XYZ file of C-alpha atoms in Angstrom:
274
model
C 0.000 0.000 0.000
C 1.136 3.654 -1.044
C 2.134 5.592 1.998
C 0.851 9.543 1.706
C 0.613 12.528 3.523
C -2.314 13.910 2.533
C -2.901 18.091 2.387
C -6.055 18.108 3.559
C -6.011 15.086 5.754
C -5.855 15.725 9.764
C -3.479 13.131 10.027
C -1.410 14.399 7.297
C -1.395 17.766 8.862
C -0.698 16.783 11.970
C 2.424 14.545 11.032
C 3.884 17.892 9.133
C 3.322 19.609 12.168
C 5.297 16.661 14.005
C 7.857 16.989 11.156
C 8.287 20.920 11.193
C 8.709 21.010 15.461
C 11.585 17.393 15.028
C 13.390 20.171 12.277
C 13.130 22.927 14.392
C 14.388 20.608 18.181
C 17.516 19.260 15.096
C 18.258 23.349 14.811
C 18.134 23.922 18.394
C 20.445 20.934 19.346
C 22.831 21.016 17.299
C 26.058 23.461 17.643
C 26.448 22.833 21.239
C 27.624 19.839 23.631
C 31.315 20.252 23.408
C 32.954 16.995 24.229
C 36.615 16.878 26.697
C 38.553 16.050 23.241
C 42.167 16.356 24.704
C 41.192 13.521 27.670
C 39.248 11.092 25.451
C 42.340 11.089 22.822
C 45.503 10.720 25.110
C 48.777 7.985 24.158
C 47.272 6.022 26.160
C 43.898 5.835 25.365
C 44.719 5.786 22.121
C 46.879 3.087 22.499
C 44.282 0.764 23.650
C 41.572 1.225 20.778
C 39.490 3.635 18.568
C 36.270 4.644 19.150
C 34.641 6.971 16.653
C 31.225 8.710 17.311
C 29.775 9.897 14.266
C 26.400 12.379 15.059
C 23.510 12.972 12.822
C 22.742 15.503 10.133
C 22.414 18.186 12.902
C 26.247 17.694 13.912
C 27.517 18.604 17.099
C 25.108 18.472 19.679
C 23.283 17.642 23.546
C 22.979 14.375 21.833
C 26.493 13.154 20.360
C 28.088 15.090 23.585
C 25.813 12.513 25.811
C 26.981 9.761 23.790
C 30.189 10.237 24.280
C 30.134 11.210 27.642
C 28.286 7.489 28.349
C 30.702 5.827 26.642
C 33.411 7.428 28.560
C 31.690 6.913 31.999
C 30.590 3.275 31.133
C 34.016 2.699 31.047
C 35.254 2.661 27.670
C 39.198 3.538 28.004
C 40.161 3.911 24.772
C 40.642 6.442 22.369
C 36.710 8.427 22.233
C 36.260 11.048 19.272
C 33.277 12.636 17.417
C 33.904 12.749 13.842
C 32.005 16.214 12.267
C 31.386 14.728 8.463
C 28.580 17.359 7.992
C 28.921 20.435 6.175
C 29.761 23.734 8.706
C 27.400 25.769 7.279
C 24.613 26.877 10.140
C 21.431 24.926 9.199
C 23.182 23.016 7.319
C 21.622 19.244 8.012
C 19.391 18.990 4.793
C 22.600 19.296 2.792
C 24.101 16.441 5.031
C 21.073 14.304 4.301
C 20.958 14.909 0.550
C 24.415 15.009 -0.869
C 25.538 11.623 -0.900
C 28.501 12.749 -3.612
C 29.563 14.734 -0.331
C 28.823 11.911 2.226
C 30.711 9.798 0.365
C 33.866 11.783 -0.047
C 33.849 12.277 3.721
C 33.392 8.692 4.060
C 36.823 8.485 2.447
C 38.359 10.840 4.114
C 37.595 8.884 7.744
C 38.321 5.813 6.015
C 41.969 7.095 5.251
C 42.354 8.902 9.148
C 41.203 4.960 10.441
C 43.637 3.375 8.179
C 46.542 5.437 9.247
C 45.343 5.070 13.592
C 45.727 1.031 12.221
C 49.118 1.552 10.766
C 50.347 3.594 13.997
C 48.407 1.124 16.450
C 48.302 -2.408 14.630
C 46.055 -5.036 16.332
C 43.674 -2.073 18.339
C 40.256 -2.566 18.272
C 38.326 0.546 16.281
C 34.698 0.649 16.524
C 32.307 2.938 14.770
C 28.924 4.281 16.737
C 27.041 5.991 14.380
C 23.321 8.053 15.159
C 20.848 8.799 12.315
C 22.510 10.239 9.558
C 25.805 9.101 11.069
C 25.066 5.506 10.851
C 24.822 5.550 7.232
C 27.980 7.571 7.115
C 29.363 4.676 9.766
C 28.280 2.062 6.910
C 29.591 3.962 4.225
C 33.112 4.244 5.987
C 33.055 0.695 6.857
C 32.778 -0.932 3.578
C 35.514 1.160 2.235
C 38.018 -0.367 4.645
C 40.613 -2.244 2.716
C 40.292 -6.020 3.276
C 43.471 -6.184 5.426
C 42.220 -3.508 7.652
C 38.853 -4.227 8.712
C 36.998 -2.244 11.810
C 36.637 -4.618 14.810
C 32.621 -3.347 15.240
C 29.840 -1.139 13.889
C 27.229 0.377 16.303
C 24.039 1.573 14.441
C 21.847 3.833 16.658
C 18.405 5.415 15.309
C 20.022 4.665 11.950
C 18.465 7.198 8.872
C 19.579 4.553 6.100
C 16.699 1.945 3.938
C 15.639 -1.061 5.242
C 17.189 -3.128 2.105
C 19.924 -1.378 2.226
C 22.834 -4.169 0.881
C 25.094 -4.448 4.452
C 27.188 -7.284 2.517
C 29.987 -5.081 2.033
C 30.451 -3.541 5.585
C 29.650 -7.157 6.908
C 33.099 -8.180 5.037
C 34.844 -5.298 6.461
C 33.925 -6.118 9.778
C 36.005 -8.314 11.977
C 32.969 -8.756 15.105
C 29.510 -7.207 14.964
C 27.300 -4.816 13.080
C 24.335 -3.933 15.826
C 21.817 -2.188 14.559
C 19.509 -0.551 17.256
C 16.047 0.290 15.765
C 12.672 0.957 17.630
C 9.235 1.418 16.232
C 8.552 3.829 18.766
C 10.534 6.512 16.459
C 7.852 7.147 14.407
C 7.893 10.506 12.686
C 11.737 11.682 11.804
C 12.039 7.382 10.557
C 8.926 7.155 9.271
C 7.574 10.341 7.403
C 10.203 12.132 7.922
C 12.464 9.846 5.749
C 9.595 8.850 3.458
C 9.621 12.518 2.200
C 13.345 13.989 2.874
C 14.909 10.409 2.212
C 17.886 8.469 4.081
C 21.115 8.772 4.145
C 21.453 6.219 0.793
C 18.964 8.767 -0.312
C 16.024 6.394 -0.758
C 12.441 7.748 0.245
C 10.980 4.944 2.893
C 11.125 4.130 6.464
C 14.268 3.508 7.982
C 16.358 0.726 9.790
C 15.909 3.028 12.858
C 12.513 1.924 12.732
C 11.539 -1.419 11.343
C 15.197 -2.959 10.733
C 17.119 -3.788 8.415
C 15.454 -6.139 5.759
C 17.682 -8.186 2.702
C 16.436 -7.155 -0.145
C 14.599 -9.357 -2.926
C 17.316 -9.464 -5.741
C 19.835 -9.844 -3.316
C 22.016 -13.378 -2.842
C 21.446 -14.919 0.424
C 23.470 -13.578 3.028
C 26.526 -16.489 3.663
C 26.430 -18.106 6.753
C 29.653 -15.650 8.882
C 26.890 -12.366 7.701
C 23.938 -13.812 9.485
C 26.890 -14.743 12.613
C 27.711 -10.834 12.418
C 25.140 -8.487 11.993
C 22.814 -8.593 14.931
C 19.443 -6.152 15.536
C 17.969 -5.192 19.062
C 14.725 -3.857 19.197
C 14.037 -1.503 21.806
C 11.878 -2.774 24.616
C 9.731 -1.231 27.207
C 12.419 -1.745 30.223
C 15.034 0.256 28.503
C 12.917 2.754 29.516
C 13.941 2.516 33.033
C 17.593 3.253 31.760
C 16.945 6.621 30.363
C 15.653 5.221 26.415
C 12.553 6.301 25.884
C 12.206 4.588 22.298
C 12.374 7.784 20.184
C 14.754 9.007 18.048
C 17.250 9.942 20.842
C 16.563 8.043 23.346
C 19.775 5.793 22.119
C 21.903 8.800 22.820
C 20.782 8.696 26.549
C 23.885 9.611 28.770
C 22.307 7.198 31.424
C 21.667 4.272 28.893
C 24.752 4.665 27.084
C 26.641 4.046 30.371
C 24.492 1.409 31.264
C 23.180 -0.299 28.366
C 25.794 0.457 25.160
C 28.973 0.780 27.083
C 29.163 -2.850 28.010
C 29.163 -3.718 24.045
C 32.261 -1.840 23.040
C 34.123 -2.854 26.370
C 33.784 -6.297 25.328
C 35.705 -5.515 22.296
C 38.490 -4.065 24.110
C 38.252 -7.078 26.358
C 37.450 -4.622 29.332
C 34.431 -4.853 32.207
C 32.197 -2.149 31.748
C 32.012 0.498 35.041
């Protein structure tokens, strides 16, 4: 069945309304939450793993600064740092969802800053936590890793990219997990919102951050090590109780980062979570 927002429809109205106040909370956010750079990227920390937190089309933000700030209080030692792939430009997070030629050369550009971290520190884990728009950018980076230097584990939170989007390629590039988080509860920037402005891979349809991702019909089926490595958690009810209300930040929850997310990248670095 077609999906439509109709003009003269209540519903339809009321869903633009929904649409117009999510835009206006993205302007608000974003340009704020600085993040203790210097301490999160010491010798040390750096020599005991990568951790790169890629935000969503609004850029630095409450959000991405609470992410990393759980991921540093949950006990994650390593290296922590927030990768700005959007354009500076104020406003600027409809160009970061559209221009894919963009996205893409930023893609390369992290891909190249990971693959010279690898060379320095050989054998460190580096993990990739992207939200929204940054997951796609996370997936994008990931399958451009050369085959000799793949990332050790993908974190998808909220993620703005198509259900049937073809994950074969990062799935080869990865060396543990992809985990993509994804709750129905995030109804309006995943759901209409996408279905009109379009993800990341610039289709126009729900998103992974909703429903999951799906393999799509023409594709091969998925060999046996790709169903071992890309795992999905749905939100639930008692994450609420950890600060994750099931919308479209509630995965960026300094609270359920520490307590719920953490633990998954400290197992990487073979560390107990705090």
């Amino acid at each position: 069945m077609a999906h439509s927002v109709g003009r003269g429809n209540g519903l339809g109205r009321r869903t633009a309304a929904c649409l117009f106040a999510m835009m206006a909370l993205l302007i608000l956010g974003s340009g704020v939450g600085c993040v203790p750079e210097g301490r999160l990227n010491t010798v040390e920390r750096l020599d005991r793993g990568l951790v790169v937190v890629l935000p969503g089309i609004e850029g630095p933000s409450v959000w991405n600064r609470a992410l990393v700030l759980g991921l540093d209080e949950g006990g994650v030692d390593c290296a922590i740092r927030r990768h700005e792939w959007g354009t500076p430009v104020p406003g600027g997070f409809l160009i970061n969802l559209t221009d894919i030629e963009r996205n893409r050369r930023e893609a390369d550009r992290l891909r190249d800053e990971l693959v010279a971290y690898m060379t320095a520190y050989p054998g460190r884990p580096v993990q990739l936590v992207g939200h929204s728009g940054g997951a796609g950018i996370a997936l994008m980076v990931t399958e451009r890793m050369p085959a000799d230097a793949p990332v050790t584990a993908v974190f998808l939170l909220a993620a703005s990219v198509s259900p049937g989007y073809d994950l074969r390629p990062a799935l080869a590039r990865t060396s543990g997990e992809i985990l993509n988080c994804y709750s129905e509860l995030d109804a309006i920037l995943l759901g209409p919102g996408t279905m009109i402005a379009g993800t990341i891979d610039r289709a126009h349809s729900v998103s992974a951050g909703k429903v999951g991702f799906q393999q799509r019909p023409t594709a091969s089926p998925l060999d046996h090590r790709d169903v071992a490595v890309l795992r999905q958690e749905a939100w639930t009810p008692s994450m609420a109780k950890l600060g994750n209300d099931g919308g479209h930040f509630g995965w960026t929850d300094e609270r359920f980062v520490r307590k719920w997310l953490a633990p998954k990248l400290c197992r990487h670095l073979g560390r107990r979570h705090r």
